[in-house]
Tab-separated table of C-alpha atoms and ligand atoms in Angstrom:
chain	number	residue	atom	x	y	z
A	1	MET	CA	0.000	0.000	0.000
A	2	THR	CA	1.362	3.393	-1.036
A	3	ARG	CA	1.039	6.146	1.548
A	4	ARG	CA	0.544	9.568	-0.009
A	5	ARG	CA	1.122	13.045	1.390
A	6	LEU	CA	-1.262	15.620	-0.035
A	7	THR	CA	-1.730	19.298	-0.757
A	8	LEU	CA	-5.293	20.215	-1.625
A	9	LEU	CA	-5.636	23.442	-3.647
A	10	GLY	CA	-9.277	24.572	-3.571
A	11	ALA	CA	-9.992	22.732	-0.316
A	12	THR	CA	-13.184	24.666	0.499
A	13	GLY	CA	-14.963	23.957	-2.804
A	14	SER	CA	-17.104	21.160	-4.139
A	15	ILE	CA	-14.120	19.054	-5.346
A	16	GLY	CA	-12.405	19.834	-2.032
A	17	ASP	CA	-15.397	18.408	-0.121
A	18	SER	CA	-15.465	15.227	-2.242
A	19	THR	CA	-11.709	14.741	-1.901
A	20	LEU	CA	-11.672	15.141	1.884
A	21	ASP	CA	-14.590	12.706	2.100
A	22	VAL	CA	-12.532	10.032	0.270
A	23	VAL	CA	-9.349	10.874	2.198
A	24	ALA	CA	-11.134	10.584	5.568
A	25	ARG	CA	-12.148	6.995	4.674
A	26	HIS	CA	-8.466	5.982	4.403
A	27	PRO	CA	-6.440	7.562	7.226
A	28	ASP	CA	-3.809	4.826	6.777
A	29	ARG	CA	-3.211	5.809	3.129
A	30	PHE	CA	-3.390	9.588	3.049
A	31	GLU	CA	-1.927	12.390	5.111
A	32	VAL	CA	-3.144	15.946	4.495
A	33	ILE	CA	-0.044	18.146	4.598
A	34	ALA	CA	-1.543	21.412	3.277
A	35	LEU	CA	-4.954	22.920	2.524
A	36	ALA	CA	-5.436	26.029	0.368
A	37	ALA	CA	-8.370	28.240	-0.625
A	38	HIS	CA	-9.376	31.760	-1.667
A	39	ARG	CA	-10.916	33.609	1.287
A	40	ASN	CA	-13.249	31.384	3.295
A	41	ALA	CA	-11.306	31.481	6.575
A	42	ALA	CA	-14.161	29.992	8.618
A	43	LYS	CA	-14.413	26.862	6.477
A	44	LEU	CA	-10.644	26.450	6.280
A	45	LEU	CA	-10.442	26.768	10.092
A	46	ASP	CA	-12.975	23.978	10.409
A	47	LEU	CA	-10.996	21.808	7.959
A	48	CYS	CA	-7.794	22.497	9.938
A	49	ARG	CA	-9.522	21.314	13.119
A	50	ARG	CA	-10.439	18.035	11.434
A	51	HIS	CA	-7.376	17.318	9.270
A	52	ARG	CA	-4.564	19.064	11.205
A	53	PRO	CA	-2.472	20.031	8.131
A	54	GLN	CA	1.058	21.368	8.627
A	55	VAL	CA	0.270	24.416	6.442
A	56	ALA	CA	-2.895	26.320	5.443
A	57	ALA	CA	-2.897	28.894	2.617
A	58	LEU	CA	-5.416	31.627	1.806
A	59	TYR	CA	-5.016	33.801	-1.284
A	60	ASP	CA	-6.610	36.730	0.595
A	61	ALA	CA	-3.961	38.054	3.006
A	62	GLU	CA	-6.425	39.701	5.409
A	63	ARG	CA	-8.412	36.470	5.796
A	64	ALA	CA	-5.141	34.578	6.213
A	65	GLY	CA	-4.380	36.824	9.213
A	66	GLU	CA	-7.806	36.035	10.700
A	67	LEU	CA	-7.197	32.319	10.198
A	68	ALA	CA	-3.765	32.470	11.861
A	69	ARG	CA	-5.230	34.225	14.923
A	70	ALA	CA	-8.111	31.744	15.191
A	71	LEU	CA	-5.749	28.744	14.929
A	72	ALA	CA	-3.435	30.219	17.593
A	73	ALA	CA	-6.415	30.792	19.901
A	74	GLU	CA	-7.214	27.058	19.658
A	75	SER	CA	-3.541	26.025	19.964
A	76	ILE	CA	-3.604	24.327	16.536
A	77	ALA	CA	-0.040	24.242	15.190
A	78	THR	CA	-0.913	24.798	11.489
A	79	ARG	CA	1.314	27.452	9.866
A	80	VAL	CA	-0.566	29.980	7.684
A	81	VAL	CA	0.733	31.411	4.405
A	82	ALA	CA	-0.945	33.919	2.058
A	83	GLY	CA	-1.184	35.244	-1.486
A	84	GLN	CA	-0.079	33.662	-4.749
A	85	ALA	CA	3.318	32.969	-3.153
A	86	GLY	CA	1.632	31.028	-0.353
A	87	LEU	CA	-0.372	28.940	-2.841
A	88	CYS	CA	2.799	28.186	-4.852
A	89	GLU	CA	4.661	27.292	-1.654
A	90	VAL	CA	2.105	24.675	-0.559
A	91	ALA	CA	1.998	23.287	-4.134
A	92	SER	CA	5.743	22.593	-4.025
A	93	LEU	CA	6.467	21.577	-0.408
A	94	PRO	CA	9.208	18.913	-0.404
A	95	GLU	CA	7.274	16.688	2.014
A	96	VAL	CA	4.280	16.536	-0.384
A	97	ASP	CA	4.084	13.982	-3.216
A	98	THR	CA	0.532	14.580	-4.498
A	99	VAL	CA	-1.158	17.900	-5.298
A	100	LEU	CA	-4.868	17.972	-5.997
A	101	ALA	CA	-5.479	21.045	-8.186
A	102	ALA	CA	-9.084	22.139	-7.611
A	103	ILE	CA	-8.981	25.923	-7.637
A	104	VAL	CA	-11.580	27.290	-10.066
A	105	GLY	CA	-10.446	29.298	-13.095
A	106	ALA	CA	-7.225	30.898	-14.309
A	107	ALA	CA	-6.419	31.752	-10.681
A	108	GLY	CA	-5.207	28.164	-10.273
A	109	LEU	CA	-2.555	28.339	-12.991
A	110	PRO	CA	0.470	29.626	-10.990
A	111	SER	CA	0.145	27.108	-8.144
A	112	THR	CA	-0.598	24.196	-10.494
A	113	LEU	CA	2.453	25.157	-12.570
A	114	ALA	CA	4.520	25.271	-9.369
A	115	ALA	CA	3.402	21.696	-8.628
A	116	ALA	CA	4.409	20.667	-12.172
A	117	ARG	CA	7.836	22.266	-11.890
A	118	SER	CA	8.506	20.540	-8.595
A	119	GLY	CA	7.686	17.107	-9.990
A	120	LYS	CA	4.521	16.326	-8.067
A	121	ARG	CA	1.820	13.842	-8.884
A	122	ILE	CA	-0.864	16.319	-10.006
A	123	LEU	CA	-4.510	15.303	-9.763
A	124	LEU	CA	-6.073	17.872	-12.067
A	125	ALA	CA	-9.625	19.185	-11.666
A	126	ASN	CA	-8.744	22.782	-12.598
A	127	LYS	CA	-9.276	22.395	-16.357
A	128	GLU	CA	-8.919	26.149	-16.931
A	129	ALA	CA	-5.234	25.925	-15.877
A	130	LEU	CA	-4.565	23.376	-18.638
A	131	VAL	CA	-6.621	25.313	-21.207
A	132	ILE	CA	-4.562	28.473	-20.580
A	133	GLY	CA	-1.248	26.770	-19.888
A	134	GLY	CA	-1.472	24.523	-22.964
A	135	ALA	CA	1.928	23.512	-24.312
A	136	LEU	CA	3.696	25.454	-21.525
A	137	PHE	CA	1.883	23.404	-18.918
A	138	ILE	CA	2.737	20.076	-20.583
A	139	GLU	CA	6.376	21.197	-20.952
A	140	ALA	CA	6.510	22.105	-17.245
A	141	VAL	CA	5.101	18.673	-16.340
A	142	GLU	CA	7.725	16.941	-18.484
A	143	ALA	CA	10.632	19.151	-17.400
A	144	GLY	CA	9.728	18.801	-13.720
A	145	GLY	CA	9.239	15.036	-13.929
A	146	ALA	CA	5.647	15.472	-12.730
A	147	THR	CA	2.746	13.100	-13.411
A	148	LEU	CA	-0.616	14.407	-14.580
A	149	LEU	CA	-3.735	12.456	-13.637
A	150	PRO	CA	-7.149	13.784	-14.692
A	151	ILE	CA	-10.019	13.882	-12.217
A	152	ASP	CA	-12.474	15.687	-14.458
A	153	SER	CA	-14.917	12.764	-14.764
A	154	GLU	CA	-14.797	12.488	-18.582
A	155	HIS	CA	-11.005	12.629	-18.750
A	156	ASN	CA	-10.656	10.235	-15.865
A	157	ALA	CA	-12.953	7.873	-17.789
A	158	VAL	CA	-10.841	8.197	-20.949
A	159	TYR	CA	-7.691	7.691	-18.891
A	160	GLN	CA	-9.123	4.459	-17.485
A	161	CYS	CA	-9.916	3.251	-21.036
A	162	LEU	CA	-6.409	3.925	-22.426
A	163	PRO	CA	-3.600	1.398	-22.617
A	164	SER	CA	-0.965	1.775	-19.924
A	165	PRO	CA	1.598	3.193	-20.458
A	166	TYR	CA	0.150	5.724	-22.923
A	167	ALA	CA	2.518	8.198	-24.616
A	168	ARG	CA	0.037	10.920	-25.710
A	169	ASP	CA	-0.077	9.481	-29.249
A	170	PRO	CA	-3.557	8.228	-30.197
A	171	GLY	CA	-2.483	7.021	-33.658
A	172	ALA	CA	0.263	4.804	-32.228
A	173	ALA	CA	-2.186	3.394	-29.658
A	174	GLY	CA	-4.740	2.482	-32.342
A	175	ILE	CA	-7.284	5.038	-31.139
A	176	ARG	CA	-9.822	6.200	-33.720
A	177	ARG	CA	-11.860	8.615	-31.573
A	178	ILE	CA	-12.221	9.925	-28.053
A	179	LEU	CA	-15.917	10.397	-27.235
A	180	LEU	CA	-16.639	12.821	-24.412
A	181	THR	CA	-20.130	12.508	-22.965
A	182	ALA	CA	-22.121	15.577	-21.891
A	183	SER	CA	-25.355	15.671	-19.924
A	184	GLY	CA	-26.423	18.708	-21.960
A	185	GLY	CA	-27.047	20.667	-18.745
A	186	PRO	CA	-30.373	21.934	-17.393
A	187	PHE	CA	-31.570	23.427	-20.715
A	188	PHE	CA	-30.859	20.664	-23.239
A	189	ALA	CA	-34.321	19.111	-23.012
A	190	ARG	CA	-36.131	22.458	-22.605
A	191	SER	CA	-36.311	24.014	-26.057
A	192	ASP	CA	-38.753	26.693	-24.795
A	193	VAL	CA	-36.216	28.348	-22.461
A	194	ASP	CA	-35.459	32.011	-23.272
A	195	PHE	CA	-31.696	32.479	-22.841
A	196	ASP	CA	-32.198	36.228	-22.345
A	197	ARG	CA	-34.229	35.564	-19.186
A	198	VAL	CA	-32.582	32.591	-17.508
A	199	THR	CA	-31.594	33.298	-13.872
A	200	PRO	CA	-28.319	32.196	-12.212
A	201	ASP	CA	-30.192	29.734	-9.982
A	202	GLU	CA	-31.890	28.139	-12.998
A	203	ALA	CA	-28.558	27.847	-14.806
A	204	CYS	CA	-26.894	26.298	-11.730
A	205	ALA	CA	-29.627	23.681	-11.203
A	206	HIS	CA	-27.697	20.858	-12.872
A	207	PRO	CA	-29.788	17.712	-13.399
A	208	ASN	CA	-27.099	15.182	-12.314
A	209	TRP	CA	-24.049	16.798	-10.695
A	210	SER	CA	-23.687	19.050	-7.663
A	211	MET	CA	-20.788	21.454	-8.407
A	212	GLY	CA	-19.474	24.982	-7.866
A	213	ARG	CA	-21.433	27.805	-9.532
A	214	LYS	CA	-18.910	28.662	-12.255
A	215	ILE	CA	-18.695	25.123	-13.676
A	216	SER	CA	-22.472	24.759	-13.301
A	217	VAL	CA	-23.019	27.772	-15.584
A	218	ASP	CA	-20.382	26.366	-17.960
A	219	SER	CA	-22.386	23.133	-18.104
A	220	ALA	CA	-25.558	25.053	-18.921
A	221	THR	CA	-23.887	26.917	-21.835
A	222	MET	CA	-21.902	23.774	-22.812
A	223	MET	CA	-18.715	25.840	-22.550
A	224	ASN	CA	-17.716	23.237	-19.980
A	225	LYS	CA	-17.695	20.580	-22.703
A	226	GLY	CA	-15.820	22.970	-24.992
A	227	LEU	CA	-13.132	23.501	-22.339
A	228	GLU	CA	-13.057	19.732	-21.863
A	229	VAL	CA	-12.384	19.179	-25.582
A	230	ILE	CA	-9.335	21.458	-25.228
A	231	GLU	CA	-8.382	19.711	-21.970
A	232	ALA	CA	-8.573	16.320	-23.746
A	233	HIS	CA	-6.371	17.645	-26.538
A	234	TRP	CA	-3.587	18.462	-24.083
A	235	LEU	CA	-3.990	15.448	-21.827
A	236	PHE	CA	-4.169	12.803	-24.543
A	237	GLY	CA	-2.321	14.417	-27.473
A	238	ALA	CA	-5.400	14.158	-29.707
A	239	ASP	CA	-6.263	16.757	-32.330
A	240	ALA	CA	-9.716	18.352	-32.585
A	241	GLN	CA	-11.020	15.972	-35.258
A	242	ARG	CA	-10.344	12.928	-33.099
A	243	ILE	CA	-12.358	14.321	-30.143
A	244	GLU	CA	-16.152	14.162	-30.336
A	245	VAL	CA	-18.945	15.127	-27.976
A	246	VAL	CA	-22.078	13.047	-27.479
A	247	ILE	CA	-25.056	14.005	-25.326
A	248	HIS	CA	-25.878	11.436	-22.662
A	249	PRO	CA	-28.500	12.897	-20.299
A	250	GLN	CA	-28.157	10.223	-17.560
A	251	SER	CA	-24.426	10.925	-16.886
A	252	ILE	CA	-23.680	7.233	-16.258
A	253	VAL	CA	-21.273	6.610	-19.154
A	254	HIS	CA	-18.531	9.121	-18.329
A	255	SER	CA	-16.705	8.888	-21.703
A	256	LEU	CA	-15.505	6.369	-24.284
A	257	VAL	CA	-12.471	5.493	-26.388
A	258	GLU	CA	-12.956	3.920	-29.822
A	259	TYR	CA	-10.116	1.820	-31.265
A	260	VAL	CA	-9.402	1.077	-34.949
A	261	ASP	CA	-10.560	-2.531	-34.548
A	262	GLY	CA	-14.074	-1.294	-33.669
A	263	SER	CA	-13.782	-1.849	-29.910
A	264	VAL	CA	-15.324	0.930	-27.862
A	265	LEU	CA	-14.266	1.037	-24.205
A	266	ALA	CA	-16.262	3.065	-21.701
A	267	GLN	CA	-16.170	3.801	-17.989
A	268	LEU	CA	-19.507	3.828	-16.154
A	269	GLY	CA	-20.554	4.843	-12.678
A	270	HIS	CA	-22.879	7.062	-10.708
A	271	PRO	CA	-22.350	10.792	-11.301
A	272	ASP	CA	-20.326	11.330	-8.111
A	273	MET	CA	-16.873	12.930	-8.256
A	274	ARG	CA	-15.646	10.695	-5.445
A	275	THR	CA	-15.181	7.885	-8.024
A	276	PRO	CA	-12.649	9.667	-10.302
A	277	ILE	CA	-11.018	11.299	-7.270
A	278	ALA	CA	-10.531	7.928	-5.540
A	279	GLN	CA	-9.257	6.363	-8.778
A	280	ALA	CA	-6.621	9.068	-9.246
A	281	LEU	CA	-5.702	9.264	-5.551
A	282	ALA	CA	-4.929	5.551	-5.340
A	283	ALA	CA	-3.862	4.644	-8.931
A	284	PRO	CA	-2.816	2.029	-9.851
A	285	GLU	CA	-4.451	0.602	-6.737
A	286	ARG	CA	-8.224	0.799	-6.108
A	287	ILE	CA	-9.886	2.056	-2.945
A	288	ALA	CA	-13.459	2.454	-1.687
A	289	SER	CA	-14.898	5.903	-2.433
A	290	GLY	CA	-18.275	5.747	-0.691
A	291	VAL	CA	-20.078	5.584	-4.062
A	292	PRO	CA	-22.635	2.743	-4.296
A	293	GLY	CA	-22.594	0.201	-7.141
A	294	LEU	CA	-24.612	0.598	-10.344
A	295	GLU	CA	-27.901	-1.266	-10.562
A	296	LEU	CA	-28.169	-1.511	-14.350
A	297	ALA	CA	-31.666	-3.019	-14.358
A	298	GLN	CA	-32.907	-0.113	-12.248
A	299	LEU	CA	-31.329	2.440	-14.595
A	300	ALA	CA	-33.100	0.669	-17.482
A	301	GLN	CA	-32.130	3.257	-20.120
A	302	LEU	CA	-28.942	4.907	-21.277
A	303	THR	CA	-29.604	7.297	-24.162
A	304	PHE	CA	-27.359	9.265	-26.524
A	305	ALA	CA	-27.927	12.203	-28.877
A	306	LYS	CA	-26.070	14.749	-30.965
A	307	PRO	CA	-25.304	18.114	-29.350
A	308	ASP	CA	-27.458	21.055	-30.490
A	309	ARG	CA	-24.718	23.316	-31.865
A	310	GLU	CA	-27.109	26.193	-32.707
A	311	ARG	CA	-28.624	26.638	-29.261
A	312	PHE	CA	-25.275	26.016	-27.555
A	313	PRO	CA	-22.694	27.856	-29.711
A	314	CYS	CA	-20.021	27.762	-26.972
A	315	LEU	CA	-19.127	24.192	-27.946
A	316	ASP	CA	-18.137	25.214	-31.467
A	317	LEU	CA	-16.358	28.334	-30.181
A	318	ALA	CA	-14.073	25.982	-28.269
A	319	TYR	CA	-13.423	23.792	-31.332
A	320	GLU	CA	-12.725	26.966	-33.319
A	321	ALA	CA	-10.292	28.173	-30.640
A	322	LEU	CA	-8.508	24.819	-30.518
A	323	ARG	CA	-8.046	24.839	-34.311
A	324	ALA	CA	-6.808	28.471	-34.328
A	325	ASP	CA	-3.575	29.767	-32.743
A	326	ALA	CA	-2.238	29.214	-29.208
A	327	GLY	CA	-3.711	32.519	-28.008
A	328	ALA	CA	-7.288	31.548	-28.857
A	329	PRO	CA	-8.066	29.059	-26.039
A	330	ILE	CA	-6.586	31.495	-23.513
A	331	ALA	CA	-8.780	34.330	-24.817
A	332	LEU	CA	-11.856	32.103	-24.892
A	333	ASN	CA	-11.343	30.966	-21.308
A	334	ALA	CA	-10.733	34.523	-20.062
A	335	ALA	CA	-13.797	35.896	-21.880
A	336	ASN	CA	-15.897	33.087	-20.450
A	337	GLU	CA	-14.670	33.710	-16.881
A	338	VAL	CA	-15.559	37.404	-17.160
A	339	ALA	CA	-18.959	36.738	-18.715
A	340	VAL	CA	-19.913	33.984	-16.245
A	341	ALA	CA	-18.944	36.216	-13.287
A	342	ALA	CA	-21.032	39.047	-14.813
A	343	PHE	CA	-23.989	36.687	-15.300
A	344	LEU	CA	-23.759	35.278	-11.763
A	345	SER	CA	-23.686	38.807	-10.300
A	346	GLY	CA	-26.725	39.907	-12.315
A	347	ARG	CA	-24.809	42.203	-14.688
A	348	ALA	CA	-25.201	40.162	-17.860
A	349	ARG	CA	-27.752	37.840	-19.441
A	350	PHE	CA	-27.141	34.139	-19.984
A	351	SER	CA	-27.143	34.773	-23.739
A	352	ASP	CA	-24.373	37.380	-23.313
A	353	ILE	CA	-21.883	34.652	-22.351
A	354	ALA	CA	-21.647	33.084	-25.815
A	355	ARG	CA	-21.882	36.511	-27.462
A	356	ALA	CA	-18.998	37.987	-25.413
A	357	CYS	CA	-16.833	34.919	-26.078
A	358	SER	CA	-17.446	35.180	-29.799
A	359	VAL	CA	-16.643	38.915	-29.856
A	360	VAL	CA	-13.403	38.361	-27.929
A	361	LEU	CA	-12.259	35.587	-30.285
A	362	ALA	CA	-12.887	37.892	-33.258
A	363	ARG	CA	-11.194	41.022	-31.814
A	364	ARG	CA	-8.189	39.728	-29.867
A	365	GLY	CA	-4.657	40.462	-31.070
A	366	VAL	CA	-2.286	38.238	-29.040
A	367	THR	CA	-1.846	35.023	-31.008
A	368	ARG	CA	1.747	33.907	-30.451
A	369	ILE	CA	2.452	32.300	-27.072
A	370	ALA	CA	6.166	31.752	-26.500
A	371	GLY	CA	6.134	31.877	-22.715
A	372	LEU	CA	4.033	32.497	-19.647
A	373	ASP	CA	4.186	36.284	-20.102
A	374	ASP	CA	2.497	35.945	-23.500
A	375	ALA	CA	-0.177	33.684	-21.994
A	376	LEU	CA	-0.903	36.223	-19.248
A	377	ALA	CA	-0.980	39.031	-21.841
A	378	ALA	CA	-3.510	37.101	-23.963
A	379	ASP	CA	-5.586	36.487	-20.826
A	380	ALA	CA	-5.490	40.170	-19.788
A	381	GLU	CA	-6.284	41.422	-23.313
A	382	ALA	CA	-9.332	39.141	-23.546
A	383	ARG	CA	-10.590	40.203	-20.108
A	384	GLY	CA	-10.349	43.844	-21.217
A	385	ILE	CA	-12.336	43.259	-24.424
A	386	ALA	CA	-14.965	41.155	-22.611
A	387	CYS	CA	-15.455	43.758	-19.859
A	388	ALA	CA	-15.841	46.563	-22.408
A	389	GLU	CA	-18.298	44.483	-24.410
A	390	LEU	CA	-20.399	43.642	-21.343
A	391	GLY	CA	-20.069	47.094	-19.748
A	392	VAL	CA	-18.667	45.692	-16.483
A	393	PRO	CA	-15.692	46.985	-14.447
A	394	LEU	CA	-12.289	45.669	-15.441
A	395	HIS	CA	-11.761	42.176	-14.129
A	396	PRO	CA	-8.193	41.585	-12.897
A	397	GLY	CA	-6.419	38.829	-14.780
A	398	VAL	CA	-4.299	36.164	-13.166
A	399	SER	CA	-1.141	37.475	-11.580
A	400	LEU	CA	2.027	35.611	-10.762
A	401	ALA	CA	2.913	38.233	-8.164
A	402	ALA	CA	2.653	37.475	-4.464
B	501	LIG	P1	-15.960	25.672	-6.209
B	501	LIG	O1	-16.370	27.034	-6.600
B	501	LIG	O2	-16.887	24.816	-5.419
B	501	LIG	O3	-14.560	25.740	-5.403
B	501	LIG	C1	-13.495	26.498	-5.893
B	501	LIG	C2	-12.313	26.445	-4.949
B	501	LIG	O4	-11.282	27.277	-5.501
B	501	LIG	C3	-12.630	26.993	-3.560
B	501	LIG	O5	-11.937	26.225	-2.593
B	501	LIG	C4	-12.044	28.410	-3.606
B	501	LIG	O6	-11.626	28.877	-2.347
B	501	LIG	C5	-10.830	28.190	-4.522
B	501	LIG	N1	-10.386	29.420	-5.171
B	501	LIG	C6	-11.070	30.229	-6.011
B	501	LIG	N2	-10.310	31.290	-6.380
B	501	LIG	C7	-9.119	31.145	-5.746
B	501	LIG	C8	-7.931	31.919	-5.683
B	501	LIG	N3	-7.789	33.079	-6.337
B	501	LIG	N4	-6.914	31.458	-4.916
B	501	LIG	C9	-7.030	30.302	-4.224
B	501	LIG	N5	-8.133	29.536	-4.235
B	501	LIG	C10	-9.161	29.951	-4.992
B	501	LIG	O7	-15.549	24.918	-7.567
B	501	LIG	P2	-15.519	23.353	-7.877
B	501	LIG	O8	-16.832	22.923	-8.401
B	501	LIG	O9	-14.931	22.616	-6.725
B	501	LIG	O10	-14.502	23.307	-9.114
B	501	LIG	C11	-13.120	23.438	-8.943
B	501	LIG	C12	-12.416	23.114	-10.276
B	501	LIG	O11	-12.678	21.738	-10.574
B	501	LIG	C13	-12.924	23.920	-11.467
B	501	LIG	O12	-11.875	24.170	-12.333
B	501	LIG	C14	-13.933	22.976	-12.129
B	501	LIG	O13	-14.046	23.204	-13.518
B	501	LIG	C15	-13.269	21.639	-11.859
B	501	LIG	N6	-14.232	20.520	-11.843
B	501	LIG	C16	-15.216	20.476	-10.909
B	501	LIG	C17	-16.115	19.436	-10.903
B	501	LIG	C18	-17.197	19.333	-9.861
B	501	LIG	O14	-17.933	18.353	-9.855
B	501	LIG	N7	-17.347	20.278	-8.960
B	501	LIG	C19	-16.012	18.425	-11.875
B	501	LIG	C20	-14.978	18.496	-12.809
B	501	LIG	C21	-14.083	19.552	-12.789
B	502	LIG	MG1	-16.316	17.127	-16.609
């Protein structure tokens, strides 16, 4: 049995909750060394009481001060660090071997890159970091001797259906297609919904998965699946034409790999993130996750359909970005983050999300990405265009500064 020492980036979120649930079932296998989050000091304090990490990190320095005082008052010996530097520190601690990257959005890129550079086993939920990082991210993983394991459910499913070892070359492995399944979100089956009037709560009411609000909106627009196509490109070395999306409203088949001999391998399970998290945490071993078995006769029906590319244009925007230059996925992700935040705060309509993303892809100028500075410039440029288009205050891009 391998004992693993963990840093959990995004510990207070939905993936954080699922991960700590699995970890708590196996105290003999996992030790929580560090927990990190944005600004929820109260929840992180509670997690420190239960998991007693050596280090806790909050991006927000003021909240980090509050957390340090509260821990001292309870004589809990957890050291507190703050800012981007604090997040990068906990992602690269020498005593840690596994980093679970579950910060939402571009904000997770610097710390996830730090984990890559220091050769960690990275369990990746933060798909935006891979979409923006692209080739730079994969290079950092290779140069640092890190290992990348997907916990996004579709990519974890594909990973489980691939031969092992797999060298990011689908042609050499006899793979014809990678089929990513998508539930279609809350609006797929409701053709009467007016996308100018949808509320944030309606968009976040996902039929099968319980998730953070940003990814829930992404699922409703299908931008989530678009980002996942780009994520699959980088994880598995497959070009856009080899990656297809199929609607599967029950979210039981989590994705499939089709081989040239006609075999199609799939991974099935209940829609519960504890399954892919447990798989990646323990791989190549298997551990209990708390998820019950599938009763196929009770499910009775698994159905599949083509995506509706007219009502959900974000999917094709992502394919377009993947086929364009290296700046395009970065711009698309940044525009989407701005527009989703504007929608969730009541400053934009649901329909504005796809519109703003399309405008940004058409107007952006940064196309060549030679290093991280170029990636951050493409991100900042796209945020500027999206904010102007939506009439919202400038949204700060991701910063590598402390
Ligand atoms: P969430 O909103 O529930 O949690 C986000 C976490 O990120 C929180 O712990 C928050 O404190 C942290 N965070 C946000 N901004 C930060 C910053 N600037 N610095 C440090 N920490 C910051 O989101 P979630 O649903 O847990 O999703 C997390 C990531 O996992 C996203 O990239 C999402 O796309 C991906 N993902 C989630 C699911 C799911 O089922 N929830 C499934 C697949 C992939
Ligand atoms: Mg997914």
